[in-house]
CSV table of C-alpha atoms and ligand atoms in Angstrom, one decimal:
chain,number,residue,atom,x,y,z
V,1184,MET,CA,-19.0,-22.5,-18.9
V,1185,PRO,CA,-20.2,-23.0,-15.6
V,1186,ALA,CA,-24.0,-24.1,-16.0
V,1187,ASN,CA,-25.6,-21.7,-13.3
V,1188,LEU,CA,-24.6,-18.5,-13.9
V,1189,THR,CA,-26.9,-16.2,-13.3
V,1190,PRO,CA,-28.8,-13.6,-16.0
V,1191,GLN,CA,-27.8,-10.7,-13.9
V,1192,TYR,CA,-24.5,-11.5,-14.4
V,1193,LYS,CA,-24.3,-13.2,-18.1
V,1194,GLU,CA,-26.2,-9.5,-18.7
V,1195,ALA,CA,-22.4,-8.2,-16.8
V,1196,GLU,CA,-20.8,-9.9,-19.9
V,1197,GLN,CA,-22.5,-9.2,-22.7
V,1198,ARG,CA,-21.9,-5.5,-21.9
V,1199,TYR,CA,-18.8,-6.3,-20.6
V,1200,ARG,CA,-17.7,-7.7,-24.5
V,1201,GLN,CA,-19.8,-4.5,-26.1
V,1202,ALA,CA,-18.6,-1.8,-24.2
V,1203,ARG,CA,-16.0,0.2,-26.1
V,1204,GLY,CA,-13.4,2.1,-23.7
V,1205,LEU,CA,-12.3,1.3,-20.8
V,1206,PRO,CA,-13.6,3.0,-18.3
V,1207,ALA,CA,-16.9,1.3,-19.7
V,1208,LYS,CA,-15.1,-2.2,-19.4
V,1209,ILE,CA,-14.0,-2.0,-16.2
V,1210,ALA,CA,-17.7,-0.5,-14.8
V,1211,ALA,CA,-19.2,-4.0,-16.8
V,1212,LEU,CA,-16.1,-5.8,-14.9
V,1213,GLN,CA,-17.0,-4.7,-11.5
V,1214,GLU,CA,-20.6,-5.8,-12.1
V,1215,MET,CA,-19.3,-9.8,-13.0
V,1216,MET,CA,-17.6,-10.3,-10.0
V,1217,ALA,CA,-19.8,-8.3,-7.7
V,1218,VAL,CA,-22.9,-11.3,-8.9
V,1219,ILE,CA,-21.0,-13.7,-9.6
V,1220,PRO,CA,-22.4,-16.8,-7.4
V,1221,LYS,CA,-19.3,-17.7,-5.2
V,1222,HIS,CA,-18.6,-21.0,-4.6
V,1223,LYS,CA,-16.0,-23.8,-5.9
V,1224,GLY,CA,-17.4,-24.3,-9.2
V,1225,THR,CA,-16.7,-20.6,-10.2
V,1226,ASP,CA,-13.2,-20.6,-9.3
V,1227,HIS,CA,-11.7,-20.7,-11.9
V,1228,LEU,CA,-13.7,-18.1,-13.4
V,1229,ARG,CA,-13.4,-15.3,-10.4
V,1230,ALA,CA,-9.7,-15.7,-10.5
V,1231,ASP,CA,-9.8,-14.5,-14.5
V,1232,LEU,CA,-11.8,-12.0,-13.8
V,1233,ARG,CA,-9.9,-10.5,-11.0
V,1234,ALA,CA,-7.1,-11.1,-13.0
V,1235,ARG,CA,-8.3,-9.5,-16.3
V,1236,MET,CA,-9.3,-6.8,-14.2
V,1237,SER,CA,-5.9,-6.3,-12.5
V,1238,ARG,CA,-4.9,-6.1,-16.8
V,1239,HIS,CA,-7.2,-3.5,-17.4
V,1240,LEU,CA,-6.3,-1.5,-14.2
V,1241,GLU,CA,-2.8,-1.5,-15.4
V,1242,GLU,CA,-3.7,-0.4,-18.6
V,1243,VAL,CA,-5.3,3.1,-16.3
V,1244,GLU,CA,-2.7,4.4,-14.9
V,1245,LYS,CA,-0.1,4.1,-17.8
V,1246,PRO,CA,1.3,7.5,-18.7
V,1247,ARG,CA,-0.6,8.4,-21.9
V,1248,ALA,CA,2.1,9.6,-24.6
V,1249,THR,CA,-1.5,11.6,-25.8
V,1250,SER,CA,-2.7,12.8,-23.0
V,1251,GLY,CA,-2.6,16.2,-22.2
V,1252,GLY,CA,-2.4,17.6,-18.2
V,1253,PRO,CA,-1.8,16.3,-15.0
V,1254,GLN,CA,-2.8,13.0,-13.9
V,1255,PRO,CA,-4.2,13.4,-10.3
V,1256,PHE,CA,-3.9,9.3,-9.9
V,1257,SER,CA,-1.2,9.0,-11.3
V,1258,ILE,CA,1.5,9.9,-8.1
V,1259,ARG,CA,5.4,9.9,-8.5
V,1260,LYS,CA,6.4,7.7,-5.5
V,1261,GLU,CA,9.3,9.7,-3.3
V,1262,GLY,CA,11.2,9.1,-0.3
V,1263,ALA,CA,11.8,6.1,1.3
V,1264,GLY,CA,8.2,4.0,0.8
V,1265,GLN,CA,4.3,5.1,-0.7
V,1266,VAL,CA,1.7,5.4,1.4
V,1267,LEU,CA,-2.1,5.3,1.1
V,1268,ILE,CA,-4.4,6.4,3.3
V,1269,VAL,CA,-7.9,4.5,2.8
V,1270,GLY,CA,-11.1,4.3,4.4
V,1271,LEU,CA,-14.3,4.7,4.0
V,1272,PRO,CA,-15.4,8.3,4.4
V,1273,ASN,CA,-15.4,10.3,7.5
V,1274,SER,CA,-13.0,8.0,9.0
V,1275,GLY,CA,-10.4,10.8,9.2
V,1276,LYS,CA,-8.3,10.4,6.1
V,1277,SER,CA,-7.4,13.6,5.3
V,1278,GLU,CA,-7.3,14.8,9.4
V,1279,LEU,CA,-4.6,12.0,9.6
V,1280,LEU,CA,-2.1,13.1,6.6
V,1281,GLN,CA,-2.9,17.2,7.7
V,1282,ALA,CA,-1.5,15.9,11.7
V,1283,LEU,CA,1.1,13.2,10.7
V,1284,THR,CA,2.8,15.5,7.5
V,1285,ARG,CA,1.5,19.1,7.5
V,1286,ALA,CA,-0.1,19.2,4.6
V,1287,PRO,CA,-3.1,20.5,3.1
V,1288,ALA,CA,-5.5,18.5,2.9
V,1289,LYS,CA,-9.6,19.3,2.7
V,1290,VAL,CA,-10.9,18.1,5.8
V,1291,GLY,CA,-14.8,18.0,5.9
V,1292,ASP,CA,-17.6,16.0,8.3
V,1293,TYR,CA,-19.4,15.5,5.2
V,1294,PRO,CA,-18.6,12.2,3.1
V,1295,PHE,CA,-16.5,12.7,-0.3
V,1296,THR,CA,-14.6,15.2,0.6
V,1297,THR,CA,-11.8,14.1,-0.6
V,1298,GLN,CA,-12.0,14.0,-4.4
V,1299,THR,CA,-8.5,13.6,-5.9
V,1300,PRO,CA,-5.8,12.0,-4.2
V,1301,MET,CA,-2.8,14.5,-1.8
V,1302,VAL,CA,0.0,14.3,-0.8
V,1303,GLY,CA,2.3,14.5,1.9
V,1304,MET,CA,5.8,13.3,3.5
V,1305,LEU,CA,6.1,11.7,6.6
V,1306,PRO,CA,9.5,12.2,8.4
V,1307,TYR,CA,10.9,9.3,10.4
V,1308,GLU,CA,13.8,9.2,11.7
V,1309,ASN,CA,16.7,9.8,8.9
V,1310,VAL,CA,14.1,9.1,6.1
V,1311,LEU,CA,10.3,10.4,4.9
V,1312,PHE,CA,7.6,8.6,3.6
V,1313,GLN,CA,5.2,10.1,1.1
V,1314,LEU,CA,2.0,9.6,2.5
V,1315,VAL,CA,-1.4,9.6,0.4
V,1316,ASP,CA,-5.1,10.9,1.2
V,1317,THR,CA,-7.2,9.4,-1.1
V,1318,PRO,CA,-11.1,9.4,-1.8
V,1319,ALA,CA,-13.2,6.9,-0.1
V,1320,LEU,CA,-13.2,3.7,-1.5
V,1321,ASN,CA,-16.4,3.7,-2.4
V,1322,ASP,CA,-17.1,6.7,-3.9
V,1323,ARG,CA,-18.0,5.3,-7.2
V,1324,ASP,CA,-17.2,8.5,-9.7
V,1325,VAL,CA,-13.3,7.9,-8.7
V,1326,GLN,CA,-13.5,3.8,-7.7
V,1327,THR,CA,-11.9,2.7,-11.1
V,1328,ARG,CA,-8.3,5.2,-10.8
V,1329,LEU,CA,-8.7,4.5,-7.2
V,1330,PHE,CA,-8.4,1.0,-6.9
V,1331,GLY,CA,-5.8,2.2,-10.1
V,1332,LEU,CA,-3.8,3.8,-7.8
V,1333,LEU,CA,-3.7,0.8,-5.2
V,1334,ARG,CA,-1.7,-1.6,-7.1
V,1335,ASN,CA,1.7,0.0,-7.2
V,1336,THR,CA,1.8,1.4,-4.3
V,1337,ASP,CA,4.1,-0.1,-0.9
V,1338,LEU,CA,1.3,-0.5,1.8
V,1339,LEU,CA,-2.4,0.3,3.3
V,1340,MET,CA,-3.1,2.8,5.7
V,1341,VAL,CA,-6.5,1.3,6.5
V,1342,THR,CA,-8.5,4.2,8.6
V,1343,VAL,CA,-11.5,3.2,11.1
V,1344,ASP,CA,-13.3,5.8,12.4
V,1345,LEU,CA,-13.8,4.2,16.4
V,1346,SER,CA,-16.5,6.2,17.5
V,1347,VAL,CA,-19.2,4.6,15.3
V,1348,ASP,CA,-19.3,1.1,14.1
V,1349,PRO,CA,-15.3,0.0,13.4
V,1350,LEU,CA,-15.3,-3.8,12.8
V,1351,GLU,CA,-18.2,-2.9,10.2
V,1352,GLU,CA,-16.4,-0.4,8.7
V,1353,MET,CA,-13.4,-2.9,8.0
V,1354,GLN,CA,-15.4,-5.2,6.5
V,1355,ALA,CA,-16.9,-2.7,4.2
V,1356,ILE,CA,-13.9,-1.6,3.5
V,1357,ILE,CA,-12.3,-5.7,3.0
V,1358,GLN,CA,-15.5,-6.5,0.8
V,1359,LEU,CA,-14.7,-3.6,-1.5
V,1360,LEU,CA,-11.1,-5.0,-1.7
V,1361,ASP,CA,-12.3,-7.9,-2.6
V,1362,GLU,CA,-14.0,-7.1,-5.1
V,1363,TRP,CA,-11.7,-5.0,-7.1
V,1364,GLY,CA,-9.5,-7.9,-6.5
V,1365,TYR,CA,-6.9,-6.9,-3.8
V,1366,SER,CA,-6.8,-7.8,-0.8
V,1367,LEU,CA,-4.9,-7.4,2.9
V,1368,LEU,CA,-1.7,-9.3,4.1
V,1369,GLU,CA,-1.5,-10.4,7.3
V,1370,ASN,CA,0.8,-11.1,9.7
V,1371,ASP,CA,2.9,-14.3,8.6
V,1372,GLU,CA,1.1,-15.0,5.3
V,1373,ALA,CA,3.0,-15.9,2.6
V,1374,ILE,CA,2.7,-13.6,-0.6
V,1375,ASP,CA,0.9,-15.8,-2.7
V,1376,ALA,CA,3.1,-15.2,-6.4
V,1377,GLU,CA,0.2,-17.7,-8.2
V,1378,GLY,CA,-2.5,-16.0,-7.3
V,1379,SER,CA,-4.7,-13.3,-9.2
V,1380,ARG,CA,-5.2,-11.4,-6.2
V,1381,VAL,CA,-2.8,-8.6,-5.3
V,1382,GLN,CA,-1.8,-8.6,-1.5
V,1383,LYS,CA,-1.2,-5.8,0.2
V,1384,LEU,CA,1.1,-4.3,3.1
V,1385,ALA,CA,-1.4,-2.8,5.6
V,1386,LEU,CA,-1.5,-0.7,8.8
V,1387,LEU,CA,-5.3,-0.6,10.6
V,1388,VAL,CA,-5.2,2.5,11.8
V,1389,ALA,CA,-8.3,3.4,14.3
V,1390,ASN,CA,-8.9,7.0,14.5
V,1391,LYS,CA,-10.8,9.2,17.0
V,1392,SER,CA,-9.8,7.6,20.3
V,1393,ASP,CA,-10.7,10.9,21.7
V,1394,GLU,CA,-14.4,10.2,21.3
V,1395,ASP,CA,-16.1,8.9,24.2
V,1396,ALA,CA,-17.8,6.3,22.4
V,1397,SER,CA,-14.7,5.1,21.1
V,1398,GLY,CA,-13.8,2.3,23.9
V,1399,LYS,CA,-15.9,-0.7,22.9
V,1400,GLY,CA,-14.9,-0.4,18.9
V,1401,TRP,CA,-11.0,-0.2,19.9
V,1402,GLU,CA,-11.6,-3.7,22.4
V,1403,ALA,CA,-13.7,-5.2,19.6
V,1404,MET,CA,-10.8,-4.1,16.8
V,1405,ARG,CA,-8.4,-5.7,18.7
V,1406,ARG,CA,-10.2,-8.5,19.6
V,1407,ARG,CA,-10.9,-9.3,15.6
V,1408,TYR,CA,-8.2,-7.8,14.0
V,1409,GLY,CA,-5.1,-7.0,16.6
V,1410,ARG,CA,-3.5,-10.5,15.7
V,1411,ARG,CA,-4.2,-10.3,12.6
V,1412,PHE,CA,-2.3,-7.0,11.9
V,1413,THR,CA,-0.4,-4.4,13.5
V,1414,LEU,CA,-3.4,-2.3,14.6
V,1415,LEU,CA,-3.1,1.5,16.0
V,1416,ARG,CA,-4.9,3.7,17.9
V,1417,VAL,CA,-5.0,7.0,16.9
V,1418,SER,CA,-6.5,10.9,17.8
V,1419,CYS,CA,-6.0,13.1,15.3
V,1420,MET,CA,-7.6,15.7,17.4
V,1421,ASP,CA,-5.6,15.2,20.4
V,1422,GLY,CA,-2.6,13.7,18.9
V,1423,SER,CA,-2.7,10.7,21.0
V,1424,GLY,CA,-0.7,7.9,19.3
V,1425,LEU,CA,0.4,10.3,15.9
V,1426,GLU,CA,3.9,9.6,17.5
V,1427,GLY,CA,4.3,6.1,16.5
V,1428,VAL,CA,2.9,5.7,13.7
V,1429,GLY,CA,6.0,6.4,11.4
V,1430,ALA,CA,8.2,3.6,13.2
V,1431,GLU,CA,5.4,1.3,12.3
V,1432,VAL,CA,5.3,2.9,8.8
V,1433,PHE,CA,9.0,2.2,8.9
V,1434,LYS,CA,8.7,-1.5,10.1
V,1435,SER,CA,5.3,-2.2,7.9
V,1436,LEU,CA,8.0,-2.0,4.7
V,1437,ASN,CA,10.3,-4.2,5.3
V,1438,ARG,CA,13.1,-1.4,4.7
V,1439,VAL,CA,16.9,-1.5,5.2
V,1440,ARG,CA,19.0,1.5,5.4
V,1441,VAL,CA,22.4,0.8,4.3
V,1442,TYR,CA,25.1,4.0,4.3
V,1443,THR,CA,28.2,4.2,2.8
V,1444,LYS,CA,31.4,5.3,2.8
V,1445,SER,CA,34.8,5.7,1.1
V,1446,PRO,CA,38.1,4.4,2.3
V,1447,SER,CA,39.0,7.3,4.2
V,1448,GLY,CA,35.7,9.0,4.9
V,1449,ARG,CA,32.7,8.9,7.6
V,1450,PRO,CA,29.6,7.3,7.1
V,1451,ASP,CA,26.7,10.1,5.9
V,1452,TYR,CA,24.0,8.8,8.4
V,1453,ASN,CA,21.4,11.9,7.0
V,1454,ALA,CA,21.4,10.2,3.9
V,1455,PRO,CA,20.8,6.4,3.9
V,1456,ILE,CA,20.0,4.3,1.2
V,1457,VAL,CA,16.5,2.5,1.5
V,1458,MET,CA,16.0,-0.5,0.1
V,1459,THR,CA,14.1,-3.7,0.8
V,1460,LEU,CA,14.5,-5.7,3.4
V,1461,GLY,CA,17.2,-9.2,1.5
V,1462,SER,CA,18.6,-6.4,-0.8
V,1463,THR,CA,22.5,-7.6,-1.4
V,1464,THR,CA,25.9,-5.6,-1.3
V,1465,ALA,CA,25.1,-5.7,-5.4
V,1466,ASP,CA,22.2,-3.7,-5.0
V,1467,ALA,CA,23.4,-1.0,-2.3
V,1468,ALA,CA,26.0,-0.6,-5.0
V,1469,GLU,CA,24.0,-0.3,-8.2
V,1470,ARG,CA,21.7,2.3,-6.1
V,1471,LEU,CA,24.8,4.2,-5.7
V,1472,HIS,CA,25.7,4.3,-9.0
V,1473,LYS,CA,24.6,2.0,-12.1
V,1474,GLU,CA,28.5,0.4,-13.0
V,1475,TRP,CA,28.8,0.2,-9.7
V,1476,ARG,CA,26.7,-3.0,-9.8
V,1477,GLU,CA,29.1,-5.2,-12.2
V,1478,LYS,CA,32.7,-3.1,-10.2
V,1479,LEU,CA,31.7,-4.3,-7.2
V,1480,ARG,CA,33.9,-7.5,-5.9
V,1481,TYR,CA,33.0,-7.2,-2.8
V,1482,ALA,CA,32.8,-4.9,0.4
V,1483,LEU,CA,33.6,-4.2,3.7
V,1484,LEU,CA,31.5,-4.0,6.7
V,1485,TRP,CA,30.1,-2.5,9.4
V,1486,GLY,CA,27.0,-3.2,11.6
V,1487,SER,CA,25.9,-6.7,10.8
V,1488,ALA,CA,29.2,-7.8,10.3
V,1489,LYS,CA,30.9,-10.4,12.5
V,1490,PHE,CA,33.6,-7.8,13.3
V,1491,ASP,CA,33.7,-4.6,12.4
V,1492,GLY,CA,35.4,-4.4,8.8
V,1493,GLN,CA,34.6,-7.8,7.6
V,1494,ARG,CA,35.3,-8.8,3.9
V,1495,VAL,CA,31.7,-9.6,2.5
V,1496,GLY,CA,30.9,-10.3,-0.6
V,1497,ARG,CA,28.2,-8.9,-3.8
V,1498,ASP,CA,25.4,-11.0,-1.9
V,1499,TYR,CA,25.8,-10.3,1.3
V,1500,VAL,CA,21.6,-9.5,3.1
V,1501,LEU,CA,22.5,-6.1,4.6
V,1502,ALA,CA,20.1,-5.2,7.7
V,1503,ASP,CA,18.7,-1.7,9.1
V,1504,GLY,CA,22.0,-0.3,9.6
V,1505,ASP,CA,24.5,-1.6,8.2
V,1506,VAL,CA,28.2,0.7,6.9
V,1507,ILE,CA,29.4,-0.4,3.9
V,1508,GLU,CA,32.7,0.6,2.1
V,1509,LEU,CA,32.2,-0.9,-1.6
V,1510,HIS,CA,35.5,-1.8,-3.5
V,1511,GLY,CA,36.0,-2.6,-7.5
T,1835,GDP,N1,-13.4,13.7,17.1
T,1835,GDP,C1,-12.4,13.3,16.3
T,1835,GDP,N2,-13.0,13.8,15.2
T,1835,GDP,C2,-11.7,13.9,14.1
T,1835,GDP,C3,-10.9,12.4,14.0
T,1835,GDP,N3,-10.5,13.3,12.9
T,1835,GDP,C4,-10.9,13.9,11.6
T,1835,GDP,N4,-12.1,14.0,12.9
T,1835,GDP,C5,-13.3,14.7,12.3
T,1835,GDP,O1,-14.3,13.6,11.6
T,1835,GDP,C6,-14.8,14.1,10.0
T,1835,GDP,C7,-13.9,13.7,8.8
T,1835,GDP,O2,-12.5,13.9,8.9
T,1835,GDP,P1,-12.1,14.1,7.0
T,1835,GDP,O3,-10.5,13.7,7.5
T,1835,GDP,O4,-12.2,15.0,6.7
T,1835,GDP,O5,-12.1,12.1,7.0
T,1835,GDP,P2,-11.9,11.9,5.7
T,1835,GDP,O6,-13.7,11.4,5.0
T,1835,GDP,O7,-12.1,9.7,5.6
T,1835,GDP,O8,-11.2,12.6,4.8
T,1835,GDP,C8,-14.3,16.1,10.2
T,1835,GDP,O9,-15.0,16.3,11.1
T,1835,GDP,C9,-12.9,15.7,11.2
T,1835,GDP,O10,-12.4,17.4,12.4
T,1835,GDP,C10,-10.4,12.7,16.1
T,1835,GDP,O11,-9.5,12.0,15.8
T,1835,GDP,N5,-11.2,12.8,17.0
T,1836,MG,MG1,-10.8,13.0,3.0
């Protein structure tokens, strides 16, 4: 063990070792992560702590056979992708859920109104995304479970308030995520498969553009984060910018929509198969029916094909809007 660990760290570690039950373990581990000196000499140890945290968080959200009743922080994914609205208190997370989905979320002008996640569906063209309003990231009462929820979600909609100090808010959010082992995946940043850190796709939503004082904050956000992330300027109050959110969510999630047709029929454009970019005809076949994955020999393709009705193999990578006719 590196000799330069502080007494504060060692105390937390002691508590970690003696902790009974997951919440106590996570609380102690969280403290260890917060107070550990951050330099080269502790790199390995910090990576180890993050890996441990990841394992504990996985445990937290695992449905337990013994537990009765609903688990508000364990949300079954629905639709074409799950998007968590995250941020500090008062940035307009709940208002955003409401404005984008008409789901009834609690909105208040005092902090920590939302204690449990609320769900709504965000429509975009012929798909729906599941949008989840969450408690503030710094709400200690629910932090453990909240960060557990982050783990398996598809996209973070990071919300900041333009009318106060959005840069400071972003910094606080990034730091909180960091303490819990998460980082936001920047544009063109590669996924680090070896790393113990959980990298998350993110969309930055700068809210309250209707406020007089928001101009300065927007300029600052644009300069600092405009290149690194997709950054949207919106107002839940007057609705500006909201119409573009669905398209940006779709883009950020790297999804493709594929339609199937029978030899004599037409594709149903209201019923896309939604898959991640890179999915193949065999993946699409499986989504149609489990047995089809094995059965598929080739497909005829309209869309990204060189010509209409081109014959493609099982490993052909599909593009958004492709129509396929499966042949076994
Ligand atoms: N001016 C303005 N106020 C907003 C906007 N969005 C939310 N608010 C207000 O900000 C406060 C906090 O909103 P809320 O959605 O509860 O924030 P949360 O804590 O992040 O969920 C409420 O008083 C909202 O009415 C907006 O776009 N413009
Ligand atoms: Mg709220």
